[in-house]
Coordinates of C-alpha atoms and ligand atoms in Angstrom, one line a residue:
X63 CA 149.1 94.0 26.4
X64 CA 148.4 96.7 28.9
X65 CA 145.5 95.0 30.6
X66 CA 146.7 91.4 30.7
X67 CA 150.5 91.7 30.7
X68 CA 151.1 94.9 32.7
X69 CA 148.3 94.7 35.1
X70 CA 147.6 91.0 35.2
X71 CA 143.8 91.4 35.0
X72 CA 141.7 88.6 33.8
X73 CA 138.7 90.5 32.5
X74 CA 136.1 88.5 30.5
X75 CA 136.2 89.3 26.7
X76 CA 132.7 90.8 26.7
X77 CA 133.4 93.1 29.6
X78 CA 136.7 94.1 28.0
X79 CA 134.8 95.0 24.8
X80 CA 132.5 97.3 26.7
X81 CA 135.3 98.9 28.8
X82 CA 137.2 99.4 25.5
X83 CA 134.4 101.5 24.1
X84 CA 134.3 103.6 27.3
X85 CA 138.0 103.9 27.2
X86 CA 137.8 105.4 23.7
X87 CA 135.4 108.0 25.0
X88 CA 137.9 108.8 27.8
X89 CA 140.8 109.1 25.4
X90 CA 138.8 111.3 23.0
X91 CA 138.0 113.8 25.7
X92 CA 141.2 113.6 27.8
X93 CA 142.3 117.1 26.6
X94 CA 139.1 119.1 26.7
X95 CA 138.2 122.5 28.0
X96 CA 137.1 122.2 31.7
X97 CA 133.5 123.2 31.0
X98 CA 131.3 121.0 33.0
X99 CA 128.0 121.2 31.0
X100 CA 125.8 118.3 29.9
X101 CA 127.2 116.8 26.6
X102 CA 130.4 118.7 26.9
X103 CA 133.6 116.8 26.1
X104 CA 134.8 117.4 29.7
X105 CA 131.6 115.8 31.2
X106 CA 131.8 112.8 28.8
X107 CA 135.5 112.3 29.7
X108 CA 134.7 112.5 33.5
X109 CA 131.8 110.1 33.1
X110 CA 133.9 107.6 31.1
X111 CA 136.7 107.8 33.8
X112 CA 134.1 107.0 36.5
X113 CA 132.9 103.9 34.6
X114 CA 136.4 102.8 33.9
X115 CA 137.5 103.3 37.5
X116 CA 134.5 101.2 38.7
X117 CA 135.6 98.3 36.4
X118 CA 139.2 98.7 37.5
X119 CA 138.3 98.6 41.1
X120 CA 136.5 95.3 40.6
X121 CA 139.5 93.9 38.7
X122 CA 142.0 95.2 41.3
X123 CA 140.0 93.6 44.2
X124 CA 139.8 90.3 42.4
X125 CA 143.5 90.4 41.7
X126 CA 144.5 91.3 45.3
X127 CA 142.6 88.2 46.5
X128 CA 144.2 85.9 43.9
X129 CA 147.8 87.1 44.2
X130 CA 148.2 87.4 47.9
X131 CA 151.4 85.6 49.0
X132 CA 152.6 85.1 45.4
X133 CA 155.7 86.4 43.7
X134 CA 155.6 89.6 41.6
X135 CA 154.3 88.8 38.2
X136 CA 153.4 92.1 36.6
X137 CA 153.8 95.9 36.9
X138 CA 150.8 96.3 39.2
X139 CA 152.1 93.7 41.6
X140 CA 155.4 95.6 41.8
X141 CA 153.6 98.9 42.3
X142 CA 151.6 97.5 45.2
X143 CA 154.5 95.6 46.8
X144 CA 157.0 98.4 46.6
X145 CA 154.6 100.9 48.1
X146 CA 154.2 98.5 51.1
X147 CA 158.0 98.1 51.4
X148 CA 158.3 101.9 51.6
X149 CA 155.8 101.9 54.4
X150 CA 153.1 103.7 52.4
X151 CA 150.4 101.3 51.2
X152 CA 148.5 102.7 48.3
X153 CA 144.8 103.6 48.7
X154 CA 142.3 102.1 46.3
X155 CA 141.9 105.6 44.7
X156 CA 145.7 105.8 44.1
X157 CA 145.7 102.3 42.6
X158 CA 142.8 103.1 40.3
X159 CA 144.4 106.4 39.2
X160 CA 147.8 104.7 38.7
X161 CA 146.3 101.9 36.7
X162 CA 144.3 104.1 34.4
X163 CA 147.4 106.2 33.8
X164 CA 149.4 103.2 33.0
X165 CA 146.8 102.0 30.5
X166 CA 146.7 105.4 28.9
X167 CA 150.5 105.7 28.8
X168 CA 150.9 102.2 27.3
X169 CA 147.9 101.7 25.1
X170 CA 147.2 105.0 23.2
X171 CA 150.9 105.6 22.4
X172 CA 151.7 102.1 21.2
X173 CA 148.4 102.0 19.2
X174 CA 149.4 105.3 17.6
X175 CA 152.9 104.1 16.7
X176 CA 151.6 100.8 15.4
X177 CA 149.1 102.6 13.1
X178 CA 151.8 104.9 11.8
X179 CA 154.0 102.0 11.2
X180 CA 151.4 100.2 9.1
X181 CA 150.6 103.4 7.2
X182 CA 154.3 104.0 6.3
X183 CA 154.8 100.4 5.2
X184 CA 151.8 100.9 2.9
X185 CA 153.1 104.2 1.6
X186 CA 156.7 102.9 1.1
X187 CA 156.7 99.5 -0.5
X188 CA 160.5 99.8 -1.1
X189 CA 161.0 100.0 2.7
X190 CA 158.8 97.0 3.2
X191 CA 160.7 95.0 0.6
X192 CA 164.0 96.0 2.2
X193 CA 162.7 94.8 5.6
X194 CA 161.7 91.5 4.0
X195 CA 165.2 91.2 2.6
X196 CA 166.7 91.6 6.0
X197 CA 164.3 89.0 7.5
X198 CA 165.2 86.6 4.6
X199 CA 168.9 87.2 5.2
X200 CA 168.5 86.4 8.9
X201 CA 166.6 83.2 8.2
X202 CA 163.4 84.6 9.7
X203 CA 161.4 84.9 6.5
X204 CA 161.2 81.5 4.9
X205 CA 160.2 80.9 1.3
X206 CA 156.9 79.6 2.5
X207 CA 156.2 82.9 4.2
X208 CA 155.8 81.3 7.5
X209 CA 157.2 82.6 10.8
X210 CA 158.2 79.4 12.5
X211 CA 157.6 79.1 16.2
X212 CA 160.7 80.0 18.3
X213 CA 162.3 82.0 15.5
X214 CA 161.7 85.3 17.1
X215 CA 164.0 85.7 20.0
X216 CA 165.1 88.9 21.8
X217 CA 168.7 88.6 20.4
X218 CA 167.4 87.9 16.9
X219 CA 165.2 91.0 17.0
X220 CA 168.0 93.2 18.3
X221 CA 170.2 92.1 15.4
X222 CA 167.7 93.4 12.9
X223 CA 169.4 96.8 12.1
X224 CA 167.1 97.9 9.3
X225 CA 164.0 97.1 11.4
X226 CA 165.4 99.3 14.1
X227 CA 165.9 102.1 11.7
X228 CA 162.3 101.8 10.4
X229 CA 160.8 101.9 13.9
X230 CA 163.0 104.9 14.8
X231 CA 162.0 106.8 11.7
X232 CA 158.3 106.1 12.3
X233 CA 158.8 107.5 15.9
X234 CA 160.6 110.5 14.6
X235 CA 158.2 111.7 11.9
X236 CA 155.0 110.4 13.6
X237 CA 155.8 110.9 17.3
X238 CA 152.7 109.8 19.2
X239 CA 153.0 112.3 22.0
X240 CA 153.5 116.0 21.3
X241 CA 155.4 116.8 24.4
X242 CA 155.4 116.8 28.2
X243 CA 154.7 119.2 31.0
X244 CA 157.1 120.3 33.7
X245 CA 156.9 122.7 36.7
X246 CA 159.7 125.3 37.0
X247 CA 161.6 124.6 40.2
X248 CA 164.0 127.5 39.9
X249 CA 163.6 130.7 37.9
X250 CA 165.7 130.6 34.8
X251 CA 166.4 132.5 31.6
X252 CA 165.9 131.2 28.0
X253 CA 166.8 133.2 24.9
X254 CA 166.5 136.4 27.0
X255 CA 163.1 135.5 28.5
X256 CA 162.8 134.9 32.3
X257 CA 160.7 131.9 33.2
X258 CA 159.6 132.2 36.8
X259 CA 159.7 129.5 39.5
X260 CA 156.3 127.8 39.8
X261 CA 155.3 128.2 36.1
X262 CA 154.1 125.2 34.1
X263 CA 156.1 124.8 30.9
X264 CA 155.8 122.4 28.0
X265 CA 158.6 120.9 26.0
X266 CA 157.6 119.9 22.5
X267 CA 158.8 116.6 21.1
X268 CA 157.3 117.2 17.7
X269 CA 158.8 120.7 17.3
X270 CA 162.2 119.3 18.4
X271 CA 162.1 116.6 15.8
X272 CA 160.9 119.2 13.1
X273 CA 163.6 121.7 13.8
X274 CA 166.6 119.6 15.0
X275 CA 169.5 120.6 12.7
X276 CA 170.9 117.1 12.7
X277 CA 168.1 115.7 10.4
X278 CA 168.5 116.2 6.7
X279 CA 165.3 116.5 4.6
X280 CA 163.4 116.5 7.8
X281 CA 159.9 115.8 6.3
X282 CA 161.1 112.8 4.2
X283 CA 160.5 109.3 5.5
X284 CA 164.0 107.9 5.3
X285 CA 164.8 105.0 7.8
X286 CA 168.4 104.9 6.5
X287 CA 169.1 108.2 8.3
X288 CA 169.5 106.0 11.4
X289 CA 171.8 103.5 9.7
X290 CA 175.3 103.0 11.1
X291 CA 176.8 104.9 8.2
X292 CA 174.7 108.1 8.7
X293 CA 173.5 107.9 12.4
X294 CA 171.9 111.4 12.2
X295 CA 170.8 111.2 15.8
X296 CA 174.3 110.6 17.2
X297 CA 175.2 114.2 18.0
X298 CA 173.4 115.6 21.0
X299 CA 171.1 113.8 23.4
X300 CA 168.0 116.0 22.9
X301 CA 167.4 116.1 19.2
X302 CA 165.6 112.8 19.1
X303 CA 163.3 112.1 22.0
X304 CA 160.1 110.2 21.0
X305 CA 160.0 108.7 24.6
X306 CA 160.8 112.0 26.3
X307 CA 164.0 112.8 28.2
X308 CA 165.5 113.3 31.6
X309 CA 164.3 111.5 34.8
X310 CA 160.7 111.3 33.6
X311 CA 161.6 109.5 30.4
X312 CA 159.2 106.8 29.3
X313 CA 159.2 103.7 31.6
X314 CA 157.8 101.4 28.9
X315 CA 160.0 102.4 26.0
X316 CA 161.8 99.0 25.7
X317 CA 158.5 97.2 25.8
X318 CA 156.9 99.5 23.3
X319 CA 159.9 99.1 20.9
X320 CA 159.8 95.3 21.3
X321 CA 156.1 95.3 20.5
X322 CA 156.5 97.4 17.4
X323 CA 159.3 95.2 16.1
X324 CA 157.3 92.0 16.6
X325 CA 154.4 93.6 14.8
X326 CA 156.6 94.7 11.9
X327 CA 158.1 91.2 11.6
X328 CA 154.7 89.6 11.7
X329 CA 153.3 91.9 9.1
X330 CA 156.3 91.7 6.8
X331 CA 156.7 88.0 7.0
X332 CA 153.3 86.4 7.3
X333 CA 150.8 88.7 5.4
X334 CA 150.1 91.0 2.6
X335 CA 148.1 94.1 3.4
X336 CA 146.6 96.9 1.5
X337 CA 144.7 100.2 2.1
X338 CA 141.0 99.6 2.1
X339 CA 140.1 103.2 1.2
X340 CA 140.9 105.2 -1.9
X341 CA 143.1 107.7 -0.2
X342 CA 145.1 107.8 3.1
X343 CA 143.2 109.3 6.0
X344 CA 144.0 112.7 7.4
X345 CA 146.1 112.8 10.5
X346 CA 145.2 114.6 13.7
X347 CA 147.6 115.1 16.7
X348 CA 145.4 115.2 19.8
X349 CA 145.4 113.5 22.2
X350 CA 148.0 111.3 20.4
X351 CA 148.8 111.3 16.7
X352 CA 146.2 109.2 14.8
X353 CA 144.3 109.0 11.6
X354 CA 140.9 110.7 11.7
X355 CA 138.3 107.9 11.5
X356 CA 141.0 105.3 11.7
X357 CA 143.1 103.5 9.1
X358 CA 141.2 100.8 7.2
X359 CA 143.4 98.0 5.9
X360 CA 142.8 94.6 4.3
X361 CA 145.1 91.9 5.5
X362 CA 145.6 88.7 3.6
X363 CA 147.3 85.5 4.7
X364 CA 149.9 83.9 2.4
X365 CA 150.0 80.4 1.0
X366 CA 153.2 78.4 0.6
X367 CA 154.0 80.2 -2.7
X368 CA 153.7 83.6 -1.0
X369 CA 150.4 84.3 -2.8
X370 CA 147.6 86.0 -1.1
X371 CA 144.9 83.8 0.4
X372 CA 141.7 85.6 -0.5
X373 CA 139.2 85.9 2.3
X374 CA 135.8 84.4 1.9
X375 CA 134.2 87.6 3.1
X376 CA 135.2 91.2 2.4
X377 CA 136.2 91.4 6.1
X378 CA 138.8 94.1 6.8
X379 CA 140.5 95.3 9.9
X380 CA 140.1 98.8 10.9
X381 CA 143.0 100.0 12.9
X382 CA 141.8 102.9 15.1
X383 CA 143.6 104.6 17.9
Ligands
HEM708 C1 155.3 104.0 21.3 C2 154.9 103.9 22.5 C3 155.2 105.0 23.6 C4 155.6 106.3 23.5 C5 155.8 107.1 22.2 C6 155.7 106.8 24.8 C7 156.1 108.1 25.1 C8 156.3 108.6 26.4 C9 156.7 109.9 26.7 C10 157.1 111.0 25.7 C11 156.8 110.0 28.0 C12 157.3 111.2 28.8 C13 156.2 112.3 29.1 C14 156.8 113.4 29.8 O1 157.9 113.9 29.5 O2 156.2 113.9 30.7 C15 156.3 108.8 28.6 C16 156.2 108.5 29.9 C17 155.7 107.3 30.4 N1 155.4 106.2 29.8 FE1 155.5 106.0 27.8 N2 155.4 105.8 25.7 C18 155.1 104.7 25.0 C19 154.8 103.4 25.6 C20 154.7 103.2 26.9 C21 154.4 101.9 27.5 C22 154.1 100.6 26.6 C23 154.3 102.0 28.8 C24 154.0 101.0 29.9 C25 154.6 99.9 30.0 C26 154.6 103.4 29.1 C27 154.6 103.9 30.4 C28 155.0 105.2 30.6 C29 155.0 105.8 32.0 C30 154.6 105.1 33.3 C31 155.4 107.1 31.9 C32 155.6 108.2 33.0 C33 157.0 108.1 33.5 C34 157.3 109.1 34.6 O3 156.5 110.1 34.7 O4 158.2 108.9 35.4 N3 154.8 104.1 27.9 N4 156.0 107.9 27.6

């Protein structure tokens, strides 16, 4: 999604596979102590970034040649064109930095939320069943278990209220990003402490969700808390902020929510899936929330009677962030 749709790159599959491995190395070391020694996380992260930027430079140059004179078609085109319109053409270094940042912002977060979504649907079969009921009621889930082409439209998706609650609850309890950084522009006081101008401060999304008084039984996975009847998030703008808040709020939040909804509908309507390990994996929070060593899940297709189609091999899909 990030590489093809947002950036419009056409990178061959085998190169993409290699870049993806390097990207994983970059993500794993993105928050490391700045100790530049051989084999340190910092050094591995920097090396991964250099390799990625080399690959990105090639893709950007190819793209610039192909898209000259064409209309905007993706986020990178808009970035390039709008910088020209404002009289400040971006340098190749700025383009590479911006592109890598966009891939990180779009990919790691959405992958984290997708993995949490699958894990919660596995842990709460009643939620999955209720979701299927909603899809059935809307004519999306047919008795044959097929999701017919053209069924999923934007307006259909936005009418799925329970689906919206499920996605919101996943993002509340398993918020991918812990928080964000800000620079203090003006000295201010908070709870009797003076925070001087120029300091870096962090706001914590996770702590906000954990302590917001509006949420009842804060540790319980309960999508209905966002139902019209309860709307626990309706009081106050800053109790629920999985996509951040203020002017630097997430640029891709609508795309991310759309992606998660499509994924949930696909999973609920066209497949059965089960955990491939005996127990659920442990969760770690850095750099984004994800299961340690990934989440291994077996997916089965469905036949016309909604029975599992057993795979010929014991193949399983390992969802890793
Ligand atoms: C579930 C998925 C996502 C989550 C949880 C998420 C979360 C966030 C959060 C919390 C911030 C604000 C950070 C801060 O306050 O400093 C942010 C910023 C941002 N996000 Fe997302 N994001 C997601 C998906 C995406 C996608 C798909 C894109 C790309 C289309 C994207 C692009 C961005 C960008 C460019 C920013 C920086 C905005 C700015 O600084 O003005 N995000 N995101």
